[in-house]
Structures are given as C-alpha cells and as structure tokens.
Amino acid sequence: MSRAFFEAYYHTYNREDPEALRAFYHDELELRSSQGVLRGAEAVLDTYRQLIRQFRDQMTAEHISVSDGRVQVRIRNQFTAKCPVADFMGQSLAAGESMSLSLMASYQLRDGKIYRAEITVL
C-alpha cells in the first residue's frame, strides 16, 4: 500500500477510462458513500460510467496519509456538467457549469487492489 498507488489511481480516475480504472478494484470491492453501498467492482464501474456520461469528473488528492493498513485521502472533486443536469446532490447544473466538493476517502486494500472504500463529504 503506497502513496504512488493512489496517485496512479486518481490519475486513472480522471482519464474517464472505466476499463483502465478496473485494474485498481478488487472483485469484491465495497464502496460506502452518502448515496448508499455499492458491492462489487462492476457495480462501482457502472456508477462511474453513468457519472462520466453527465460530468467531467476530476478528483484531486490534496493529502494522502498511509498508516496501519489504511489510507486516508482528502479530495477536491470538481464536477463539470457535460449536459443539463436537473438534480445532482440537490443542485441543478447547466451544461458547462461546475460544482466542487471536499471529500474524505478511507481505503483498505486486498491483493494489491482497493477492497473497501468509504467516502464522506466534508
């Protein structure tokens, strides 16, 4: 578990390439967020595909902390609408409009891949 792994992960996330992103996810991945719980790498990737159809989704890791088998990452997440979006987290956006979120992510790895992830809005 290293800082370089997560730098590569966020770089890949920002490329909008679900197949490349798949390499970072354990098959039994569990992702918890305010939107609920997703189980399985394919469920997470399906949600990612839906998201990037509507948004240019760019995550910037502002701080990465690795200790005791856990990784914590403070993230700035910038969403820019590719089309009009009526409701995204309680906000409507016209094409080209952006919104930004501050997030905290906590990760656990298994077999060198992300196995557990929890993302909270700060």
PDB file of C-alpha atoms in Angstrom:
ATOM      1  CA  MET A   1       0.000   0.000   0.000  1.00  0.00           C
ATOM      2  CA  SER A   2       1.699   3.151  -1.155  1.00  0.00           C
ATOM      3  CA  ARG A   3       1.179   6.786  -1.943  1.00  0.00           C
ATOM      4  CA  ALA A   4       2.242   6.083  -5.551  1.00  0.00           C
ATOM      5  CA  PHE A   5      -0.624   3.559  -5.933  1.00  0.00           C
ATOM      6  CA  PHE A   6      -3.189   6.207  -5.017  1.00  0.00           C
ATOM      7  CA  GLU A   7      -1.569   8.904  -7.147  1.00  0.00           C
ATOM      8  CA  ALA A   8      -1.830   6.492 -10.096  1.00  0.00           C
ATOM      9  CA  TYR A   9      -5.422   5.647  -9.121  1.00  0.00           C
ATOM     10  CA  TYR A  10      -6.576   9.284  -9.166  1.00  0.00           C
ATOM     11  CA  HIS A  11      -4.677   9.946 -12.389  1.00  0.00           C
ATOM     12  CA  THR A  12      -6.511   6.995 -13.974  1.00  0.00           C
ATOM     13  CA  TYR A  13      -9.870   8.065 -12.482  1.00  0.00           C
ATOM     14  CA  ASN A  14      -9.513  11.475 -14.134  1.00  0.00           C
ATOM     15  CA  ARG A  15      -8.918   9.913 -17.584  1.00  0.00           C
ATOM     16  CA  GLU A  16     -12.548   8.709 -17.779  1.00  0.00           C
ATOM     17  CA  ASP A  17     -11.465   5.217 -18.799  1.00  0.00           C
ATOM     18  CA  PRO A  18     -13.513   2.615 -16.883  1.00  0.00           C
ATOM     19  CA  GLU A  19     -11.502  -0.307 -18.249  1.00  0.00           C
ATOM     20  CA  ALA A  20      -8.215   1.182 -17.021  1.00  0.00           C
ATOM     21  CA  LEU A  21      -9.828   2.003 -13.667  1.00  0.00           C
ATOM     22  CA  ARG A  22     -10.954  -1.623 -13.291  1.00  0.00           C
ATOM     23  CA  ALA A  23      -7.335  -2.662 -12.658  1.00  0.00           C
ATOM     24  CA  PHE A  24      -7.420  -0.857  -9.272  1.00  0.00           C
ATOM     25  CA  TYR A  25     -10.552  -2.602  -7.955  1.00  0.00           C
ATOM     26  CA  HIS A  26     -10.831  -5.918  -6.158  1.00  0.00           C
ATOM     27  CA  ASP A  27     -13.745  -8.019  -7.483  1.00  0.00           C
ATOM     28  CA  GLU A  28     -15.359  -7.891  -4.026  1.00  0.00           C
ATOM     29  CA  LEU A  29     -14.991  -4.118  -3.639  1.00  0.00           C
ATOM     30  CA  GLU A  30     -17.419  -2.433  -1.266  1.00  0.00           C
ATOM     31  CA  LEU A  31     -17.905   1.324  -1.629  1.00  0.00           C
ATOM     32  CA  ARG A  32     -19.832   3.271   1.034  1.00  0.00           C
ATOM     33  CA  SER A  33     -20.941   6.860   0.491  1.00  0.00           C
ATOM     34  CA  SER A  34     -23.873   9.149   1.219  1.00  0.00           C
ATOM     35  CA  GLN A  35     -25.513   7.549  -1.829  1.00  0.00           C
ATOM     36  CA  GLY A  36     -25.501   4.123  -0.160  1.00  0.00           C
ATOM     37  CA  VAL A  37     -23.407   0.975  -0.518  1.00  0.00           C
ATOM     38  CA  LEU A  38     -22.166  -0.483  -3.795  1.00  0.00           C
ATOM     39  CA  ARG A  39     -20.881  -4.056  -3.796  1.00  0.00           C
ATOM     40  CA  GLY A  40     -18.608  -5.447  -6.471  1.00  0.00           C
ATOM     41  CA  ALA A  41     -16.205  -3.796  -8.874  1.00  0.00           C
ATOM     42  CA  GLU A  42     -18.735  -3.895 -11.718  1.00  0.00           C
ATOM     43  CA  ALA A  43     -21.385  -2.058  -9.664  1.00  0.00           C
ATOM     44  CA  VAL A  44     -18.867   0.693  -8.873  1.00  0.00           C
ATOM     45  CA  LEU A  45     -17.781   0.909 -12.520  1.00  0.00           C
ATOM     46  CA  ASP A  46     -21.416   1.061 -13.718  1.00  0.00           C
ATOM     47  CA  THR A  47     -21.982   4.057 -11.426  1.00  0.00           C
ATOM     48  CA  TYR A  48     -18.753   5.646 -12.684  1.00  0.00           C
ATOM     49  CA  ARG A  49     -19.890   5.171 -16.307  1.00  0.00           C
ATOM     50  CA  GLN A  50     -23.203   6.904 -15.526  1.00  0.00           C
ATOM     51  CA  LEU A  51     -21.382   9.747 -13.793  1.00  0.00           C
ATOM     52  CA  ILE A  52     -18.951  10.424 -16.630  1.00  0.00           C
ATOM     53  CA  ARG A  53     -21.778  10.449 -19.164  1.00  0.00           C
ATOM     54  CA  GLN A  54     -23.114  13.552 -17.382  1.00  0.00           C
ATOM     55  CA  PHE A  55     -19.967  15.138 -15.945  1.00  0.00           C
ATOM     56  CA  ARG A  56     -16.292  15.768 -16.432  1.00  0.00           C
ATOM     57  CA  ASP A  57     -15.373  14.350 -13.011  1.00  0.00           C
ATOM     58  CA  GLN A  58     -11.931  15.383 -11.766  1.00  0.00           C
ATOM     59  CA  MET A  59     -10.573  14.296  -8.391  1.00  0.00           C
ATOM     60  CA  THR A  60      -7.503  15.936  -6.898  1.00  0.00           C
ATOM     61  CA  ALA A  61      -5.849  14.186  -3.960  1.00  0.00           C
ATOM     62  CA  GLU A  62      -4.918  17.085  -1.682  1.00  0.00           C
ATOM     63  CA  HIS A  63      -3.423  14.907   1.072  1.00  0.00           C
ATOM     64  CA  ILE A  64      -2.670  11.175   1.249  1.00  0.00           C
ATOM     65  CA  SER A  65      -1.992   9.505   4.605  1.00  0.00           C
ATOM     66  CA  VAL A  66      -0.896   5.860   4.788  1.00  0.00           C
ATOM     67  CA  SER A  67      -0.797   4.109   8.189  1.00  0.00           C
ATOM     68  CA  ASP A  68      -1.713   0.809   9.828  1.00  0.00           C
ATOM     69  CA  GLY A  69      -3.100  -0.789   6.682  1.00  0.00           C
ATOM     70  CA  ARG A  70      -5.441   2.114   5.941  1.00  0.00           C
ATOM     71  CA  VAL A  71      -5.181   5.002   3.565  1.00  0.00           C
ATOM     72  CA  GLN A  72      -6.961   8.319   4.074  1.00  0.00           C
ATOM     73  CA  VAL A  73      -7.192  10.800   1.221  1.00  0.00           C
ATOM     74  CA  ARG A  74      -8.556  14.340   1.344  1.00  0.00           C
ATOM     75  CA  ILE A  75     -10.004  15.043  -2.090  1.00  0.00           C
ATOM     76  CA  ARG A  76     -11.216  18.054  -4.047  1.00  0.00           C
ATOM     77  CA  ASN A  77     -13.817  16.734  -6.507  1.00  0.00           C
ATOM     78  CA  GLN A  78     -14.751  19.035  -9.396  1.00  0.00           C
ATOM     79  CA  PHE A  79     -17.821  18.147 -11.461  1.00  0.00           C
ATOM     80  CA  THR A  80     -18.432  19.995 -14.735  1.00  0.00           C
ATOM     81  CA  ALA A  81     -21.741  19.188 -16.430  1.00  0.00           C
ATOM     82  CA  LYS A  82     -21.474  17.859 -19.984  1.00  0.00           C
ATOM     83  CA  CYS A  83     -25.223  18.356 -20.425  1.00  0.00           C
ATOM     84  CA  PRO A  84     -28.020  19.929 -18.356  1.00  0.00           C
ATOM     85  CA  VAL A  85     -28.409  18.037 -15.062  1.00  0.00           C
ATOM     86  CA  ALA A  86     -31.719  18.603 -13.255  1.00  0.00           C
ATOM     87  CA  ASP A  87     -30.657  17.267  -9.868  1.00  0.00           C
ATOM     88  CA  PHE A  88     -27.214  16.266  -8.669  1.00  0.00           C
ATOM     89  CA  MET A  89     -26.871  16.245  -4.903  1.00  0.00           C
ATOM     90  CA  GLY A  90     -29.690  18.793  -4.654  1.00  0.00           C
ATOM     91  CA  GLN A  91     -28.258  21.142  -7.268  1.00  0.00           C
ATOM     92  CA  SER A  92     -29.174  21.703 -10.915  1.00  0.00           C
ATOM     93  CA  LEU A  93     -26.425  22.462 -13.407  1.00  0.00           C
ATOM     94  CA  ALA A  94     -26.487  23.752 -16.969  1.00  0.00           C
ATOM     95  CA  ALA A  95     -24.026  22.320 -19.478  1.00  0.00           C
ATOM     96  CA  GLY A  96     -20.600  23.776 -18.676  1.00  0.00           C
ATOM     97  CA  GLU A  97     -21.454  24.692 -15.077  1.00  0.00           C
ATOM     98  CA  SER A  98     -19.350  23.236 -12.277  1.00  0.00           C
ATOM     99  CA  MET A  99     -19.626  22.336  -8.640  1.00  0.00           C
ATOM    100  CA  SER A 100     -16.911  21.298  -6.228  1.00  0.00           C
ATOM    101  CA  LEU A 101     -16.954  19.009  -3.200  1.00  0.00           C
ATOM    102  CA  SER A 102     -14.451  18.434  -0.415  1.00  0.00           C
ATOM    103  CA  LEU A 103     -14.305  14.735   0.385  1.00  0.00           C
ATOM    104  CA  MET A 104     -12.511  12.362   2.724  1.00  0.00           C
ATOM    105  CA  ALA A 105     -11.898   8.829   1.480  1.00  0.00           C
ATOM    106  CA  SER A 106     -10.729   5.876   3.537  1.00  0.00           C
ATOM    107  CA  TYR A 107      -9.394   2.787   1.761  1.00  0.00           C
ATOM    108  CA  GLN A 108      -8.340  -0.756   2.539  1.00  0.00           C
ATOM    109  CA  LEU A 109      -6.519  -2.933   0.021  1.00  0.00           C
ATOM    110  CA  ARG A 110      -6.554  -6.677  -0.522  1.00  0.00           C
ATOM    111  CA  ASP A 111      -4.320  -8.448  -3.024  1.00  0.00           C
ATOM    112  CA  GLY A 112      -2.939  -5.064  -4.090  1.00  0.00           C
ATOM    113  CA  LYS A 113      -6.362  -3.668  -5.067  1.00  0.00           C
ATOM    114  CA  ILE A 114      -8.984  -1.446  -3.445  1.00  0.00           C
ATOM    115  CA  TYR A 115     -11.214  -3.748  -1.391  1.00  0.00           C
ATOM    116  CA  ARG A 116     -13.053  -1.311   0.884  1.00  0.00           C
ATOM    117  CA  ALA A 117     -13.697   2.382   0.341  1.00  0.00           C
ATOM    118  CA  GLU A 118     -15.720   4.897   2.300  1.00  0.00           C
ATOM    119  CA  ILE A 119     -16.225   8.415   1.003  1.00  0.00           C
ATOM    120  CA  THR A 120     -17.732  11.219   3.054  1.00  0.00           C
ATOM    121  CA  VAL A 121     -18.497  14.828   2.189  1.00  0.00           C
ATOM    122  CA  LEU A 122     -16.666  17.292   4.418  1.00  0.00           C
TER     123      LEU A 122
END
